[in-house]
One Martini backbone bead per residue (centre of mass of N, CA, C, O) as a GRO file, in nm:
protein
  573
    1MET     BB    1  17.004   4.510  18.632
    2LEU     BB    2  17.205   4.746  18.707
    3THR     BB    3  17.458   4.908  18.623
    4ILE     BB    4  17.712   5.083  18.735
    5ALA     BB    5  17.657   5.335  18.562
    6GLU     BB    6  17.353   5.359  18.629
    7ALA     BB    7  17.381   5.383  18.935
    8ASP     BB    8  17.563   5.628  18.938
    9ALA     BB    9  17.368   5.821  18.792
   10GLN     BB   10  17.138   5.814  19.001
   11LEU     BB   11  17.305   5.887  19.271
   12THR     BB   12  17.459   6.160  19.120
   13ALA     BB   13  17.249   6.336  19.059
   14PRO     BB   14  17.093   6.612  19.069
   15GLY     BB   15  16.966   6.587  19.404
   16ALA     BB   16  17.097   6.349  19.495
   17PRO     BB   17  17.247   6.192  19.760
   18PHE     BB   18  17.532   6.173  19.556
   19GLU     BB   19  17.627   6.434  19.475
   20MET     BB   20  17.839   6.608  19.245
   21ASP     BB   21  18.142   6.781  19.206
   22THR     BB   22  18.361   7.013  19.030
   23VAL     BB   23  18.706   7.065  19.104
   24ASP     BB   24  19.002   7.223  19.181
   25VAL     BB   25  19.303   7.010  19.194
   26ARG     BB   26  19.598   7.095  19.123
   27GLY     BB   27  19.484   7.177  18.818
   28ARG     BB   28  19.237   6.961  18.840
   29PRO     BB   29  18.962   6.810  18.756
   30THR     BB   30  18.740   6.707  19.035
   31ARG     BB   31  18.560   6.477  19.187
   32VAL     BB   32  18.307   6.538  19.439
   33TRP     BB   33  18.137   6.546  19.721
   34ALA     BB   34  17.888   6.765  19.802
   35THR     BB   35  17.861   6.658  20.124
   36ALA     BB   36  18.136   6.712  20.195
   37GLN     BB   37  18.345   6.821  20.410
   38PRO     BB   38  18.601   7.051  20.388
   39THR     BB   39  18.696   6.985  20.690
   40LEU     BB   40  18.785   6.857  20.994
   41ARG     BB   41  18.662   7.084  21.158
   42HIS     BB   42  18.375   7.046  21.053
   43VAL     BB   43  18.338   6.760  21.154
   44LEU     BB   44  18.374   6.819  21.453
   45GLU     BB   45  18.154   7.034  21.491
   46ARG     BB   46  17.919   6.837  21.403
   47SER     BB   47  17.952   6.627  21.643
   48ARG     BB   48  17.789   6.789  21.865
   49ARG     BB   49  17.498   6.681  21.783
   50PHE     BB   50  17.548   6.404  21.963
   51GLY     BB   51  17.651   6.466  22.241
   52ASP     BB   52  17.572   6.206  22.476
   53ARG     BB   53  17.662   6.012  22.293
   54THR     BB   54  17.837   5.744  22.241
   55PHE     BB   55  18.172   5.700  22.137
   56ILE     BB   56  18.398   5.588  22.342
   57VAL     BB   57  18.527   5.253  22.407
   58TYR     BB   58  18.749   5.160  22.689
   59GLU     BB   59  18.690   4.923  22.848
   60ASP     BB   60  18.553   5.114  23.124
   61GLU     BB   61  18.546   5.348  22.924
   62ARG     BB   62  18.349   5.654  22.866
   63SER     BB   63  18.254   5.869  22.586
   64SER     BB   64  18.138   6.145  22.444
   65PHE     BB   65  18.109   6.376  22.203
   66ASP     BB   66  18.136   6.617  22.394
   67ASP     BB   67  18.384   6.529  22.545
   68HIS     BB   68  18.567   6.514  22.299
   69TYR     BB   69  18.551   6.804  22.204
   70LEU     BB   70  18.663   6.940  22.465
   71ARG     BB   71  18.938   6.796  22.458
   72VAL     BB   72  19.025   6.900  22.189
   73ALA     BB   73  19.011   7.201  22.259
   74ALA     BB   74  19.216   7.191  22.492
   75PHE     BB   75  19.460   7.075  22.328
   76ALA     BB   76  19.463   7.284  22.103
   77THR     BB   77  19.527   7.522  22.290
   78HIS     BB   78  19.794   7.414  22.391
   79LEU     BB   79  19.940   7.392  22.124
   80HIS     BB   80  19.898   7.691  22.037
   81ASP     BB   81  19.955   7.869  22.306
   82ASP     BB   82  20.197   7.699  22.456
   83LEU     BB   83  20.366   7.547  22.200
   84GLY     BB   84  20.338   7.701  21.911
   85VAL     BB   85  20.144   7.577  21.712
   86ARG     BB   86  20.119   7.579  21.359
   87LYS     BB   87  20.055   7.602  21.051
   88GLY     BB   88  20.229   7.307  20.926
   89ASP     BB   89  20.297   7.173  21.161
   90ARG     BB   90  20.426   6.890  21.343
   91VAL     BB   91  20.236   6.611  21.491
   92ALA     BB   92  20.294   6.335  21.674
   93ILE     BB   93  20.183   5.983  21.695
   94ALA     BB   94  20.274   5.734  21.966
   95MET     BB   95  20.042   5.472  22.003
   96ARG     BB   96  19.799   5.326  22.103
   97ASN     BB   97  19.451   5.259  22.113
   98PHE     BB   98  19.363   5.536  22.246
   99PRO     BB   99  19.156   5.796  22.313
  100GLU     BB  100  19.389   6.014  22.278
  101TRP     BB  101  19.436   5.979  21.981
  102SER     BB  102  19.188   6.131  21.880
  103VAL     BB  103  19.240   6.399  22.021
  104ALA     BB  104  19.515   6.458  21.884
  105PHE     BB  105  19.421   6.454  21.592
  106TRP     BB  106  19.199   6.681  21.605
  107ALA     BB  107  19.369   6.904  21.735
  108THR     BB  108  19.574   6.929  21.505
  109THR     BB  109  19.387   6.967  21.247
  110THR     BB  110  19.207   7.217  21.361
  111ILE     BB  111  19.493   7.408  21.350
  112GLY     BB  112  19.662   7.317  21.076
  113ALA     BB  113  19.816   7.086  21.142
  114ILE     BB  114  20.030   6.798  21.112
  115VAL     BB  115  19.969   6.469  21.131
  116VAL     BB  116  20.188   6.192  21.270
  117PRO     BB  117  20.147   5.866  21.233
  118LEU     BB  118  20.305   5.620  21.419
  119ASN     BB  119  20.439   5.321  21.448
  120ALA     BB  120  20.402   5.132  21.740
  121TRP     BB  121  20.616   4.896  21.642
  122TRP     BB  122  20.848   5.056  21.645
  123THR     BB  123  21.148   5.141  21.695
  124GLY     BB  124  21.352   5.383  21.800
  125GLU     BB  125  21.490   5.422  21.525
  126GLU     BB  126  21.225   5.448  21.360
  127LEU     BB  127  21.108   5.685  21.517
  128GLU     BB  128  21.335   5.876  21.454
  129PHE     BB  129  21.286   5.890  21.156
  130GLY     BB  130  20.993   6.002  21.160
  131LEU     BB  131  21.057   6.259  21.326
  132ALA     BB  132  21.280   6.371  21.138
  133ASP     BB  133  21.141   6.364  20.859
  134SER     BB  134  20.889   6.547  20.960
  135GLY     BB  135  20.965   6.762  21.185
  136SER     BB  136  20.866   6.724  21.466
  137SER     BB  137  20.776   6.921  21.763
  138VAL     BB  138  20.553   6.710  21.849
  139ALA     BB  139  20.475   6.434  22.083
  140VAL     BB  140  20.237   6.176  22.129
  141VAL     BB  141  20.273   5.946  22.404
  142ASP     BB  142  20.346   5.658  22.542
  143GLU     BB  143  20.543   5.478  22.743
  144ASP     BB  144  20.676   5.292  22.538
  145ARG     BB  145  20.759   5.520  22.338
  146LEU     BB  146  20.922   5.687  22.534
  147ASP     BB  147  21.141   5.472  22.588
  148ARG     BB  148  21.237   5.471  22.280
  149ILE     BB  149  21.294   5.788  22.238
  150ARG     BB  150  21.486   5.905  22.453
  151PRO     BB  151  21.772   5.802  22.328
  152HIS     BB  152  21.700   6.011  22.058
  153ARG     BB  153  21.675   6.318  22.127
  154HIS     BB  154  21.966   6.424  22.032
  155GLN     BB  155  21.862   6.366  21.715
  156LEU     BB  156  21.604   6.588  21.778
  157PRO     BB  157  21.584   6.921  21.742
  158ASP     BB  158  21.269   6.962  21.665
  159LEU     BB  159  21.196   6.820  21.934
  160ARG     BB  160  21.036   6.986  22.207
  161TRP     BB  161  20.782   6.784  22.271
  162LEU     BB  162  20.641   6.555  22.520
  163VAL     BB  163  20.331   6.386  22.542
  164VAL     BB  164  20.211   6.190  22.814
  165VAL     BB  165  20.029   5.896  22.815
  166ARG     BB  166  19.957   5.713  23.075
  167ALA     BB  167  20.140   5.784  23.340
  168GLN     BB  168  20.206   5.489  23.567
  169SER     BB  169  20.495   5.414  23.594
  170ASP     BB  170  20.824   5.418  23.684
  171LEU     BB  171  20.909   5.589  23.436
  172THR     BB  172  20.682   5.847  23.535
  173GLU     BB  173  20.643   5.906  23.850
  174GLY     BB  174  20.839   6.112  23.825
  175PRO     BB  175  21.014   6.333  23.698
  176LEU     BB  176  21.042   6.476  23.408
  177ASP     BB  177  21.182   6.567  23.145
  178ASP     BB  178  21.276   6.784  22.946
  179GLY     BB  179  21.007   6.834  22.733
  180GLU     BB  180  20.792   6.705  22.937
  181GLU     BB  181  20.440   6.596  22.961
  182ARG     BB  182  20.135   6.550  23.099
  183TRP     BB  183  19.823   6.511  22.997
  184GLU     BB  184  19.667   6.587  23.272
  185ASP     BB  185  19.816   6.880  23.276
  186VAL     BB  186  19.666   6.983  22.981
  187VAL     BB  187  19.397   6.803  23.031
  188PRO     BB  188  19.129   6.843  23.182
  189ALA     BB  189  18.885   6.670  23.340
  190ASP     BB  190  18.722   6.958  23.303
  191PRO     BB  191  18.663   7.119  22.981
  192THR     BB  192  18.464   7.323  23.025
  193GLY     BB  193  18.463   7.583  22.771
  194ALA     BB  194  18.618   7.488  22.551
  195VAL     BB  195  18.799   7.622  22.262
  196LEU     BB  196  18.882   7.677  21.953
  197PRO     BB  197  19.104   7.795  21.771
  198ASP     BB  198  19.146   8.047  21.533
  199VAL     BB  199  19.146   7.885  21.210
  200ASP     BB  200  19.223   7.886  20.876
  201LEU     BB  201  19.073   7.664  20.632
  202HIS     BB  202  19.143   7.427  20.364
  203PRO     BB  203  19.088   7.149  20.179
  204ASP     BB  204  19.411   7.163  20.062
  205ASP     BB  205  19.531   7.125  20.320
  206ASP     BB  206  19.746   6.999  20.522
  207ALA     BB  207  19.708   6.696  20.757
  208THR     BB  208  19.892   6.435  20.672
  209ILE     BB  209  20.144   6.171  20.772
  210PHE     BB  210  20.168   5.862  20.620
  211TYR     BB  211  20.344   5.576  20.654
  212THR     BB  212  20.475   5.352  20.475
  213SER     BB  213  20.598   5.035  20.503
  214GLY     BB  214  20.803   4.943  20.308
  215THR     BB  215  21.003   4.738  20.095
  216THR     BB  216  21.229   4.961  20.065
  217GLY     BB  217  21.381   5.110  20.279
  218ASN     BB  218  21.243   5.382  20.372
  219PRO     BB  219  20.981   5.528  20.451
  220LYS     BB  220  20.696   5.700  20.320
  221GLY     BB  221  20.533   6.014  20.327
  222ALA     BB  222  20.197   6.066  20.305
  223LEU     BB  223  20.041   6.361  20.180
  224GLY     BB  224  19.754   6.481  20.327
  225THR     BB  225  19.428   6.609  20.308
  226HIS     BB  226  19.124   6.713  20.390
  227ARG     BB  227  18.987   6.611  20.133
  228ASN     BB  228  19.083   6.321  20.128
  229ILE     BB  229  18.927   6.246  20.400
  230CYS     BB  230  18.627   6.373  20.371
  231ASN     BB  231  18.533   6.169  20.135
  232ASN     BB  232  18.531   5.881  20.266
  233PRO     BB  233  18.255   5.848  20.418
  234ILE     BB  234  18.084   5.875  20.158
  235SER     BB  235  18.201   5.629  20.011
  236LEU     BB  236  18.096   5.422  20.219
  237LEU     BB  237  17.796   5.483  20.171
  238TYR     BB  238  17.783   5.440  19.865
  239GLN     BB  239  17.839   5.136  19.831
  240ARG     BB  240  17.577   5.047  19.970
  241ALA     BB  241  17.374   5.193  19.788
  242ARG     BB  242  17.454   5.054  19.523
  243THR     BB  243  17.391   4.766  19.603
  244GLN     BB  244  17.087   4.814  19.669
  245LEU     BB  245  17.009   4.917  19.385
  246ARG     BB  246  17.104   4.655  19.225
  247HIS     BB  247  16.986   4.457  19.491
  248PRO     BB  248  16.699   4.477  19.641
  249ASP     BB  249  16.608   4.183  19.697
  250ALA     BB  250  16.860   4.073  19.838
  251GLU     BB  251  16.871   4.284  20.073
  252GLN     BB  252  16.573   4.232  20.182
  253ARG     BB  253  16.625   3.915  20.247
  254ARG     BB  254  16.768   3.974  20.490
  255PRO     BB  255  16.776   3.869  20.790
  256SER     BB  256  16.623   3.914  21.117
  257ALA     BB  257  16.610   3.864  21.444
  258ASP     BB  258  16.433   4.152  21.507
  259PRO     BB  259  16.250   4.384  21.337
  260ASP     BB  260  16.099   4.519  21.610
  261ALA     BB  261  16.343   4.597  21.736
  262PRO     BB  262  16.544   4.804  21.866
  263LYS     BB  263  16.788   4.997  21.740
  264PRO     BB  264  17.103   5.026  21.761
  265GLN     BB  265  17.372   5.179  21.777
  266THR     BB  266  17.600   5.247  21.573
  267GLY     BB  267  17.882   5.010  21.569
  268ALA     BB  268  18.243   4.970  21.609
  269LEU     BB  269  18.523   4.768  21.577
  270LEU     BB  270  18.854   4.834  21.653
  271THR     BB  271  19.115   4.634  21.486
  272VAL     BB  272  19.299   4.865  21.393
  273PRO     BB  273  19.528   5.084  21.357
  274LEU     BB  274  19.542   5.438  21.359
  275PHE     BB  275  19.818   5.442  21.178
  276HIS     BB  276  19.603   5.355  20.978
  277VAL     BB  277  19.380   5.443  20.735
  278THR     BB  278  19.153   5.254  20.816
  279GLY     BB  279  19.125   5.354  21.107
  280THR     BB  280  19.088   5.662  21.042
  281HIS     BB  281  18.937   5.719  20.760
  282SER     BB  282  18.709   5.507  20.822
  283THR     BB  283  18.635   5.456  21.125
  284LEU     BB  284  18.674   5.730  21.270
  285MET     BB  285  18.534   5.915  21.063
  286SER     BB  286  18.257   5.778  21.073
  287ALA     BB  287  18.197   5.821  21.370
  288VAL     BB  288  18.212   6.138  21.369
  289SER     BB  289  18.011   6.185  21.125
  290PHE     BB  290  17.758   5.960  21.234
  291GLY     BB  291  17.751   5.865  21.546
  292ASN     BB  292  17.938   5.637  21.624
  293LYS     BB  293  18.044   5.373  21.789
  294LEU     BB  294  18.373   5.321  21.948
  295VAL     BB  295  18.562   5.021  21.991
  296MET     BB  296  18.833   4.944  22.189
  297MET     BB  297  19.156   4.778  22.203
  298TRP     BB  298  19.447   4.677  22.332
  299LYS     BB  299  19.427   4.413  22.149
  300TRP     BB  300  19.418   4.165  21.941
  301ASP     BB  301  19.128   3.945  22.012
  302PRO     BB  302  18.883   3.727  21.938
  303GLU     BB  303  18.751   3.688  22.217
  304ARG     BB  304  18.722   3.989  22.286
  305ALA     BB  305  18.563   4.068  22.037
  306LEU     BB  306  18.312   3.897  22.094
  307GLU     BB  307  18.244   4.026  22.364
  308LEU     BB  308  18.205   4.319  22.252
  309ILE     BB  309  17.987   4.271  22.045
  310GLU     BB  310  17.782   4.170  22.252
  311ARG     BB  311  17.789   4.395  22.474
  312GLU     BB  312  17.763   4.653  22.250
  313ARG     BB  313  17.597   4.594  21.999
  314LEU     BB  314  17.735   4.562  21.731
  315THR     BB  315  17.728   4.625  21.362
  316SER     BB  316  18.053   4.618  21.319
  317PHE     BB  317  18.328   4.447  21.150
  318GLY     BB  318  18.694   4.396  21.087
  319GLY     BB  319  18.978   4.451  20.854
  320VAL     BB  320  19.123   4.164  20.803
  321PRO     BB  321  19.075   3.851  20.698
  322ALA     BB  322  19.211   3.704  20.940
  323MET     BB  323  19.012   3.813  21.156
  324VAL     BB  324  18.757   3.680  21.052
  325ILE     BB  325  18.858   3.393  21.069
  326GLN     BB  326  18.918   3.392  21.376
  327ILE     BB  327  18.631   3.436  21.465
  328MET     BB  328  18.512   3.170  21.327
  329GLU     BB  329  18.736   2.983  21.488
  330SER     BB  330  18.627   3.024  21.750
  331PRO     BB  331  18.511   2.848  22.023
  332SER     BB  332  18.285   3.097  22.095
  333PHE     BB  333  18.118   3.177  21.845
  334ARG     BB  334  17.834   3.013  21.892
  335SER     BB  335  17.783   3.145  22.195
  336ARG     BB  336  17.733   3.416  22.067
  337ASP     BB  337  17.567   3.729  22.043
  338LEU     BB  338  17.548   3.855  21.689
  339SER     BB  339  17.269   4.000  21.596
  340SER     BB  340  17.369   4.308  21.551
  341LEU     BB  341  17.497   4.241  21.296
  342THR     BB  342  17.539   4.393  20.944
  343SER     BB  343  17.869   4.410  20.913
  344VAL     BB  344  18.148   4.275  20.707
  345GLY     BB  345  18.469   4.422  20.667
  346TYR     BB  346  18.752   4.429  20.429
  347GLY     BB  347  19.119   4.465  20.393
  348GLY     BB  348  19.476   4.498  20.302
  349ALA     BB  349  19.424   4.198  20.192
  350PRO     BB  350  19.394   3.910  20.066
  351ALA     BB  351  19.102   3.724  19.989
  352PRO     BB  352  18.946   3.452  20.011
  353PRO     BB  353  18.692   3.362  19.800
  354ASP     BB  354  18.529   3.187  20.034
  355LEU     BB  355  18.468   3.395  20.262
  356VAL     BB  356  18.192   3.511  20.179
  357ARG     BB  357  18.039   3.237  20.216
  358ARG     BB  358  18.099   3.201  20.514
  359ILE     BB  359  17.958   3.457  20.606
  360GLU     BB  360  17.678   3.392  20.490
  361ALA     BB  361  17.647   3.132  20.670
  362GLU     BB  362  17.720   3.261  20.965
  363PHE     BB  363  17.582   3.565  20.871
  364PRO     BB  364  17.288   3.621  20.743
  365PRO     BB  365  17.244   3.947  20.810
  366VAL     BB  366  17.508   4.001  20.662
  367SER     BB  367  17.711   4.235  20.489
  368PRO     BB  368  17.957   4.178  20.282
  369GLY     BB  369  18.306   4.314  20.246
  370ASN     BB  370  18.551   4.438  19.990
  371GLY     BB  371  18.835   4.641  19.979
  372TYR     BB  372  19.025   4.913  19.814
  373GLY     BB  373  19.346   5.041  19.922
  374MET     BB  374  19.568   5.310  20.032
  375THR     BB  375  19.760   5.544  20.153
  376GLU     BB  376  19.752   5.712  19.874
  377THR     BB  377  19.405   5.680  19.892
  378SER     BB  378  19.273   5.717  20.169
  379SER     BB  379  19.178   5.433  20.121
  380ILE     BB  380  18.906   5.414  19.953
  381SER     BB  381  18.818   5.305  19.597
  382THR     BB  382  18.696   5.019  19.628
  383TYR     BB  383  18.388   4.801  19.621
  384ASN     BB  384  18.261   4.482  19.758
  385GLY     BB  385  17.912   4.393  19.801
  386GLY     BB  386  17.712   4.158  19.871
  387ALA     BB  387  17.590   4.036  19.583
  388ASP     BB  388  17.845   4.113  19.427
  389TYR     BB  389  18.042   3.944  19.600
  390LEU     BB  390  17.907   3.668  19.552
  391ALA     BB  391  17.950   3.683  19.236
  392LYS     BB  392  18.260   3.828  19.297
  393PRO     BB  393  18.491   3.703  19.520
  394ASP     BB  394  18.773   3.802  19.350
  395SER     BB  395  18.681   4.097  19.399
  396VAL     BB  396  18.708   4.464  19.482
  397GLY     BB  397  18.552   4.610  19.276
  398PRO     BB  398  18.432   4.904  19.209
  399PRO     BB  399  18.444   5.222  19.186
  400VAL     BB  400  18.382   5.493  19.316
  401ALA     BB  401  18.242   5.772  19.169
  402VAL     BB  402  18.506   5.966  19.235
  403CYS     BB  403  18.657   5.736  19.091
  404ASP     BB  404  18.934   5.615  18.897
  405VAL     BB  405  19.028   5.342  18.675
  406LYS     BB  406  19.330   5.170  18.554
  407VAL     BB  407  19.515   4.981  18.308
  408VAL     BB  408  19.868   4.941  18.250
  409ASP     BB  409  20.152   4.945  18.095
  410ASP     BB  410  20.493   5.002  18.088
  411SER     BB  411  20.418   5.283  17.917
  412GLY     BB  412  20.114   5.385  18.024
  413ASP     BB  413  19.906   5.233  17.864
  414GLU     BB  414  19.594   5.162  17.814
  415LEU     BB  415  19.397   4.885  17.878
  416PRO     BB  416  19.185   4.653  17.822
  417ALA     BB  417  18.957   4.456  17.907
  418GLY     BB  418  19.126   4.186  18.089
  419ALA     BB  419  19.388   4.307  18.116
  420VAL     BB  420  19.720   4.297  18.241
  421GLY     BB  421  19.829   4.540  18.493
  422GLU     BB  422  19.866   4.844  18.620
  423LEU     BB  423  19.721   5.011  18.873
  424MET     BB  424  19.516   5.310  18.857
  425VAL     BB  425  19.438   5.615  19.049
  426SER     BB  426  19.167   5.854  19.081
  427GLY     BB  427  19.099   6.140  19.301
  428PRO     BB  428  19.025   6.304  19.608
  429ASN     BB  429  19.209   6.073  19.769
  430VAL     BB  430  19.469   6.161  19.646
  431VAL     BB  431  19.760   6.243  19.728
  432LYS     BB  432  20.015   6.467  19.679
  433GLY     BB  433  20.255   6.291  19.818
  434TYR     BB  434  20.587   6.294  19.925
  435TRP     BB  435  20.769   6.374  20.185
  436ASN     BB  436  21.055   6.500  20.068
  437ARG     BB  437  20.997   6.324  19.767
  438PRO     BB  438  21.018   6.411  19.451
  439ASP     BB  439  21.101   6.154  19.300
  440ALA     BB  440  20.882   5.962  19.410
  441THR     BB  441  20.646   6.136  19.324
  442ALA     BB  442  20.701   6.137  19.013
  443GLU     BB  443  20.680   5.820  18.988
  444THR     BB  444  20.378   5.779  19.124
  445PHE     BB  445  20.266   6.069  19.027
  446VAL     BB  446  20.048   6.093  18.731
  447ASP     BB  447  19.838   6.312  18.617
  448GLY     BB  448  19.647   6.241  18.888
  449TRP     BB  449  19.785   5.966  18.926
  450VAL     BB  450  19.829   5.648  19.089
  451ARG     BB  451  20.073   5.416  19.136
  452THR     BB  452  20.019   5.114  19.301
  453GLY     BB  453  20.179   4.830  19.224
  454ASP     BB  454  19.935   4.674  19.109
  455ILE     BB  455  19.815   4.384  18.973
  456ALA     BB  456  19.555   4.402  18.716
  457ARG     BB  457  19.201   4.377  18.640
  458ILE     BB  458  18.918   4.468  18.420
  459ASP     BB  459  18.608   4.421  18.361
  460ASP     BB  460  18.318   4.487  18.180
  461ASP     BB  461  18.179   4.596  18.468
  462GLY     BB  462  18.431   4.734  18.648
  463PHE     BB  463  18.584   4.513  18.796
  464VAL     BB  464  18.835   4.454  19.027
  465TYR     BB  465  19.150   4.264  18.999
  466ILE     BB  466  19.388   4.134  19.205
  467VAL     BB  467  19.684   3.969  19.124
  468ASP     BB  468  19.937   4.159  19.220
  469ARG     BB  469  20.233   4.252  19.297
  470ALA     BB  470  20.483   4.379  19.119
  471LYS     BB  471  20.707   4.260  19.351
  472ASP     BB  472  20.509   3.981  19.385
  473MET     BB  473  20.684   3.782  19.178
  474VAL     BB  474  20.735   3.486  19.013
  475ILE     BB  475  21.027   3.393  18.815
  476ARG     BB  476  21.011   3.098  18.610
  477GLY     BB  477  21.180   3.058  18.344
  478GLY     BB  478  21.009   3.329  18.233
  479GLU     BB  479  20.766   3.283  18.422
  480ASN     BB  480  20.481   3.425  18.543
  481ILE     BB  481  20.389   3.427  18.898
  482TYR     BB  482  20.104   3.481  19.074
  483CYS     BB  483  20.070   3.455  19.404
  484VAL     BB  484  19.760   3.491  19.453
  485GLU     BB  485  19.674   3.244  19.290
  486VAL     BB  486  19.801   3.029  19.475
  487GLU     BB  487  19.678   3.127  19.743
  488SER     BB  488  19.381   3.079  19.667
  489VAL     BB  489  19.401   2.775  19.634
  490LEU     BB  490  19.508   2.704  19.911
  491SER     BB  491  19.264   2.849  20.068
  492SER     BB  492  19.043   2.637  19.954
  493HIS     BB  493  19.134   2.453  20.155
  494PRO     BB  494  18.990   2.326  20.444
  495ASP     BB  495  19.287   2.330  20.615
  496VAL     BB  496  19.321   2.637  20.533
  497LEU     BB  497  19.376   2.971  20.658
  498GLU     BB  498  19.671   3.048  20.533
  499ALA     BB  499  19.873   3.199  20.261
  500ALA     BB  500  20.222   3.212  20.138
  501VAL     BB  501  20.394   3.333  19.848
  502VAL     BB  502  20.729   3.267  19.731
  503GLY     BB  503  21.054   3.324  19.625
  504ILE     BB  504  21.318   3.098  19.541
  505PRO     BB  505  21.615   3.007  19.468
  506HIS     BB  506  21.758   2.906  19.137
  507PRO     BB  507  22.022   2.810  18.935
  508VAL     BB  508  21.832   2.797  18.663
  509LEU     BB  509  21.534   2.944  18.697
  510GLY     BB  510  21.590   3.155  18.953
  511GLU     BB  511  21.291   3.055  19.044
  512GLU     BB  512  21.073   2.932  19.298
  513VAL     BB  513  20.801   2.791  19.456
  514ALA     BB  514  20.675   2.897  19.778
  515ALA     BB  515  20.505   2.783  20.086
  516VAL     BB  516  20.319   2.924  20.359
  517VAL     BB  517  20.111   2.736  20.596
  518HIS     BB  518  19.809   2.777  20.770
  519VAL     BB  519  19.677   2.532  20.976
  520ARG     BB  520  19.476   2.347  21.130
  521ARG     BB  521  19.420   2.217  21.415
  522GLY     BB  522  19.460   1.865  21.368
  523SER     BB  523  19.565   1.840  21.100
  524ALA     BB  524  19.664   1.592  20.829
  525VAL     BB  525  19.787   1.757  20.631
  526THR     BB  526  20.004   1.771  20.354
  527ALA     BB  527  20.221   1.882  20.128
  528ASP     BB  528  20.126   1.688  19.903
  529ASP     BB  529  19.828   1.758  19.920
  530LEU     BB  530  19.867   2.059  19.833
  531ARG     BB  531  20.005   2.013  19.567
  532HIS     BB  532  19.773   1.855  19.444
  533HIS     BB  533  19.564   2.080  19.470
  534VAL     BB  534  19.708   2.279  19.282
  535ARG     BB  535  19.736   2.089  19.032
  536GLU     BB  536  19.418   2.085  18.982
  537HIS     BB  537  19.421   2.421  18.905
  538LEU     BB  538  19.724   2.440  18.802
  539ALA     BB  539  20.000   2.470  18.668
  540ALA     BB  540  20.292   2.307  18.728
  541PHE     BB  541  20.482   2.570  18.759
  542LYS     BB  542  20.290   2.666  19.022
  543VAL     BB  543  20.389   2.454  19.203
  544PRO     BB  544  20.511   2.403  19.498
  545VAL     BB  545  20.823   2.285  19.617
  546VAL     BB  546  20.749   2.436  19.888
  547VAL     BB  547  20.586   2.328  20.204
  548ASP     BB  548  20.512   2.514  20.495
  549LEU     BB  549  20.388   2.394  20.790
  550ARG     BB  550  20.155   2.566  21.017
  551HIS     BB  551  19.993   2.631  21.348
  552ASP     BB  552  20.066   2.923  21.324
  553GLU     BB  553  20.056   3.234  21.273
  554LEU     BB  554  20.133   3.455  21.056
  555PRO     BB  555  20.317   3.719  20.986
  556HIS     BB  556  20.228   4.063  21.060
  557SER     BB  557  20.149   4.362  21.000
  558PRO     BB  558  19.968   4.632  21.113
  559GLN     BB  559  19.804   4.617  20.824
  560GLY     BB  560  19.784   4.280  20.769
  561LYS     BB  561  20.036   4.195  20.628
  562ILE     BB  562  20.233   3.970  20.512
  563GLN     BB  563  20.569   3.879  20.597
  564LYS     BB  564  20.751   3.784  20.334
  565ARG     BB  565  21.044   3.844  20.395
  566GLN     BB  566  21.061   3.671  20.648
  567LEU     BB  567  20.982   3.403  20.513
  568ARG     BB  568  21.208   3.398  20.303
  569ASP     BB  569  21.439   3.398  20.508
  570GLU     BB  570  21.357   3.132  20.648
  571LEU     BB  571  21.378   2.950  20.387
  572THR     BB  572  21.693   3.059  20.305
  573GLY     BB  573  21.867   3.049  20.586
   0.00000   0.00000   0.00000
């Protein structure tokens, strides 16, 4: 079997499918994919070659790639010519995963403006912060977000226009307020002949401000460039190619429901919000770049997801590990025809090590995958898939070839293989910094590297293992307890669907370990059973003193991360 370095060398050699170039990015030599498109405008223009092929499916609505392009051109013209949006101006998007989300995103970026995807779960006060902090002059919103923003308009002098999508309720059936307009009034039902305004763009021009979820204080806006985003689809292709090169026999042995049957259009189920980089940079970007069908949902529901995978003959789905687990736990899972699936990938949250084996057992034709990335790395940085993932199920894989990773100590010195420290990442996907936050930028982005805040180790083969968040660690009597280690053991119990470990105050030890556990319905497992299970695998001081059993799903953020602060407050309140 080829090593990671040998596979990288073969795939990226001059003239090879994944050839790399070295370019200057902010004064530093940086490896980039030679075949990556220079800007998002180039990506959109190339999507026209897919013509009448189905692009977006939402409920009973379908649109082709050509339909999408023309709507983007029409809205881009409105932004540029009618609303006066210019290069560097900010346009916010605050809505559910509607088809108009994609149109607004591409229209904004193709005229050189900066798109600001805002968390659709935010309150009016939080939306006010994002709009004010970014200085957005235009916001594209649905009715729910309009209702939340309207009371805060007087606090937003920079916000000149609200474009309202799907205005159909009593809230908007009458005349709109000043500075508000309906989507259908500015994007014609038949935009035939629409063309993009002529704007000159560069790969390192600003393109996006994605707000981090924020563990303390207000969220920070990660300022991404066209280059950051345009390299991501190639990285996603690369990880699959490297796995196949390293394990050709294993990949060829994957069974097929009917190898002679016509292959369906590659299609993905969009399970995560587009205001998260996984949704936009990975799923949406791949669809536009490679002609994939993208199926949207009103909201996440495993039963609806199974129905859509079967109906649309989708080839991939994923999201966060909890979604994959819910799919396999669904009562209708075994009655659905899922034979079109070839890939199940996830990231954004720690995955139970046994999940890959469950996927292998339940979806024999499927190649499972688990990736690592963050808002600051424009989604993917490392990936573990196929036979590599089965061999190392607790790893998030090696970095893609254009990225470098290292683990450092508290002084910033690089540590040897196997040592535990903070993970740092560099590559063309690392964003410029934080919008209007020079101090936070200087602290997090160091000499071309981003400090991830994740505690990790890298083995001799170059595979990365996330041990824990730097600030998500229980310190019990001077002993460091990495939460993910305890969570992994709890999740390996057959009655446990998901587990979250937090620290709770102790008058002598400082903190002790507590766990909130989502167990299967009908399970008779007890807290003592789970403590005994942990004690069989880990040192006694790591065994939770509190185990809170729940039959309902644990609270998650829109990015799929468990809301540990909420759980900690519930346990200590």
